[in-house]
Amino acid sequence: MGRITLYVNDPMGRRCMMNVEAAEKAKEILGAEVVIVKKGSDEYYSERMPLQCPSVAVNGMVIVEDGTIEYERLAEILMGA
């Protein structure tokens, strides 16, 4: 279906948890792949640009920077991808 990448700085923070919840629902319902990249990790710094956290990308395109996304919007983007 698609790949959702979550960039997180505080995995237990409220905004990060909201994005994880939306992504996990997309994984369960739509079969999306979910990848979590923690700020400070080698993976995070190997990306093209440092992002404000939390951020969300779908198939390599950043759709939310320093914010949250709801499942409905995430599903809409995945279905159009």
PDB file of C-alpha atoms in Angstrom:
ATOM      1  CA  MET A   1       0.000   0.000   0.000  1.00  0.00           C
ATOM      2  CA  GLY A   2       2.713   2.455   0.972  1.00  0.00           C
ATOM      3  CA  ARG A   3       5.449   3.270   3.430  1.00  0.00           C
ATOM      4  CA  ILE A   4       4.819   5.612   6.346  1.00  0.00           C
ATOM      5  CA  THR A   5       7.927   7.001   8.009  1.00  0.00           C
ATOM      6  CA  LEU A   6       7.526   8.605  11.414  1.00  0.00           C
ATOM      7  CA  TYR A   7      10.332  10.881  12.588  1.00  0.00           C
ATOM      8  CA  VAL A   8      10.210  11.117  16.374  1.00  0.00           C
ATOM      9  CA  ASN A   9      12.179  12.858  19.103  1.00  0.00           C
ATOM     10  CA  ASP A  10      10.097  11.753  22.084  1.00  0.00           C
ATOM     11  CA  PRO A  11       8.417   8.410  21.332  1.00  0.00           C
ATOM     12  CA  MET A  12       6.255   8.746  24.437  1.00  0.00           C
ATOM     13  CA  GLY A  13       5.258  12.357  23.715  1.00  0.00           C
ATOM     14  CA  ARG A  14       1.605  13.111  23.000  1.00  0.00           C
ATOM     15  CA  ARG A  15       2.115  14.268  19.394  1.00  0.00           C
ATOM     16  CA  CYS A  16       4.391  11.349  18.542  1.00  0.00           C
ATOM     17  CA  MET A  17       1.886   8.926  20.031  1.00  0.00           C
ATOM     18  CA  MET A  18      -0.918  10.457  17.948  1.00  0.00           C
ATOM     19  CA  ASN A  19       1.100   9.903  14.762  1.00  0.00           C
ATOM     20  CA  VAL A  20       2.016   6.356  15.791  1.00  0.00           C
ATOM     21  CA  GLU A  21      -1.650   5.605  16.468  1.00  0.00           C
ATOM     22  CA  ALA A  22      -2.701   6.885  13.015  1.00  0.00           C
ATOM     23  CA  ALA A  23       0.130   4.978  11.300  1.00  0.00           C
ATOM     24  CA  GLU A  24      -0.604   1.738  13.147  1.00  0.00           C
ATOM     25  CA  LYS A  25      -4.266   2.006  12.158  1.00  0.00           C
ATOM     26  CA  ALA A  26      -3.193   2.492   8.514  1.00  0.00           C
ATOM     27  CA  LYS A  27      -0.975  -0.558   8.845  1.00  0.00           C
ATOM     28  CA  GLU A  28      -3.821  -2.647  10.257  1.00  0.00           C
ATOM     29  CA  ILE A  29      -6.547  -1.483   7.877  1.00  0.00           C
ATOM     30  CA  LEU A  30      -4.657  -0.636   4.691  1.00  0.00           C
ATOM     31  CA  GLY A  31      -1.554  -2.798   4.948  1.00  0.00           C
ATOM     32  CA  ALA A  32       0.864   0.129   5.002  1.00  0.00           C
ATOM     33  CA  GLU A  33       4.450  -0.380   6.125  1.00  0.00           C
ATOM     34  CA  VAL A  34       5.389   1.700   9.178  1.00  0.00           C
ATOM     35  CA  VAL A  35       8.958   2.756   9.947  1.00  0.00           C
ATOM     36  CA  ILE A  36       9.890   4.786  13.030  1.00  0.00           C
ATOM     37  CA  VAL A  37      13.083   6.858  12.840  1.00  0.00           C
ATOM     38  CA  LYS A  38      14.248   8.359  16.113  1.00  0.00           C
ATOM     39  CA  LYS A  39      15.912  11.763  16.122  1.00  0.00           C
ATOM     40  CA  GLY A  40      19.588  11.277  16.859  1.00  0.00           C
ATOM     41  CA  SER A  41      19.770   7.901  15.106  1.00  0.00           C
ATOM     42  CA  ASP A  42      22.072   7.240  12.166  1.00  0.00           C
ATOM     43  CA  GLU A  43      19.002   6.692   9.985  1.00  0.00           C
ATOM     44  CA  TYR A  44      17.566  10.079  10.889  1.00  0.00           C
ATOM     45  CA  TYR A  45      20.744  11.896   9.961  1.00  0.00           C
ATOM     46  CA  SER A  46      21.179   9.902   6.753  1.00  0.00           C
ATOM     47  CA  GLU A  47      17.923  11.375   5.437  1.00  0.00           C
ATOM     48  CA  ARG A  48      18.114  14.346   3.054  1.00  0.00           C
ATOM     49  CA  MET A  49      17.232  17.013   5.599  1.00  0.00           C
ATOM     50  CA  PRO A  50      16.844  17.247   9.330  1.00  0.00           C
ATOM     51  CA  LEU A  51      13.175  17.687  10.213  1.00  0.00           C
ATOM     52  CA  GLN A  52      11.380  19.258  13.101  1.00  0.00           C
ATOM     53  CA  CYS A  53       9.830  16.472  15.159  1.00  0.00           C
ATOM     54  CA  PRO A  54       7.378  14.888  15.101  1.00  0.00           C
ATOM     55  CA  SER A  55       7.106  14.560  11.320  1.00  0.00           C
ATOM     56  CA  VAL A  56       5.445  12.125   8.945  1.00  0.00           C
ATOM     57  CA  ALA A  57       6.404  11.047   5.428  1.00  0.00           C
ATOM     58  CA  VAL A  58       4.558   8.815   2.983  1.00  0.00           C
ATOM     59  CA  ASN A  59       6.624   7.061   0.341  1.00  0.00           C
ATOM     60  CA  GLY A  60       9.517   9.443   1.014  1.00  0.00           C
ATOM     61  CA  MET A  61       7.494  12.671   0.758  1.00  0.00           C
ATOM     62  CA  VAL A  62       7.124  14.700   3.964  1.00  0.00           C
ATOM     63  CA  ILE A  63       3.444  15.404   4.572  1.00  0.00           C
ATOM     64  CA  VAL A  64       3.618  16.745   8.136  1.00  0.00           C
ATOM     65  CA  GLU A  65       6.508  18.588   9.755  1.00  0.00           C
ATOM     66  CA  ASP A  66       6.399  19.342  13.465  1.00  0.00           C
ATOM     67  CA  GLY A  67       2.804  18.269  13.820  1.00  0.00           C
ATOM     68  CA  THR A  68       0.291  15.464  13.815  1.00  0.00           C
ATOM     69  CA  ILE A  69      -1.895  13.652  11.320  1.00  0.00           C
ATOM     70  CA  GLU A  70      -5.171  11.842  11.801  1.00  0.00           C
ATOM     71  CA  TYR A  71      -5.839   8.416  10.338  1.00  0.00           C
ATOM     72  CA  GLU A  72      -8.450   9.732   7.911  1.00  0.00           C
ATOM     73  CA  ARG A  73      -6.019  12.178   6.295  1.00  0.00           C
ATOM     74  CA  LEU A  74      -3.244   9.573   6.260  1.00  0.00           C
ATOM     75  CA  ALA A  75      -5.571   7.053   4.585  1.00  0.00           C
ATOM     76  CA  GLU A  76      -6.586   9.655   2.001  1.00  0.00           C
ATOM     77  CA  ILE A  77      -2.941  10.286   1.126  1.00  0.00           C
ATOM     78  CA  LEU A  78      -2.117   6.573   1.000  1.00  0.00           C
ATOM     79  CA  MET A  79      -5.105   5.804  -1.219  1.00  0.00           C
ATOM     80  CA  GLY A  80      -4.069   8.540  -3.636  1.00  0.00           C
ATOM     81  CA  ALA A  81      -0.442   7.332  -3.723  1.00  0.00           C
TER      82      ALA A  81
END
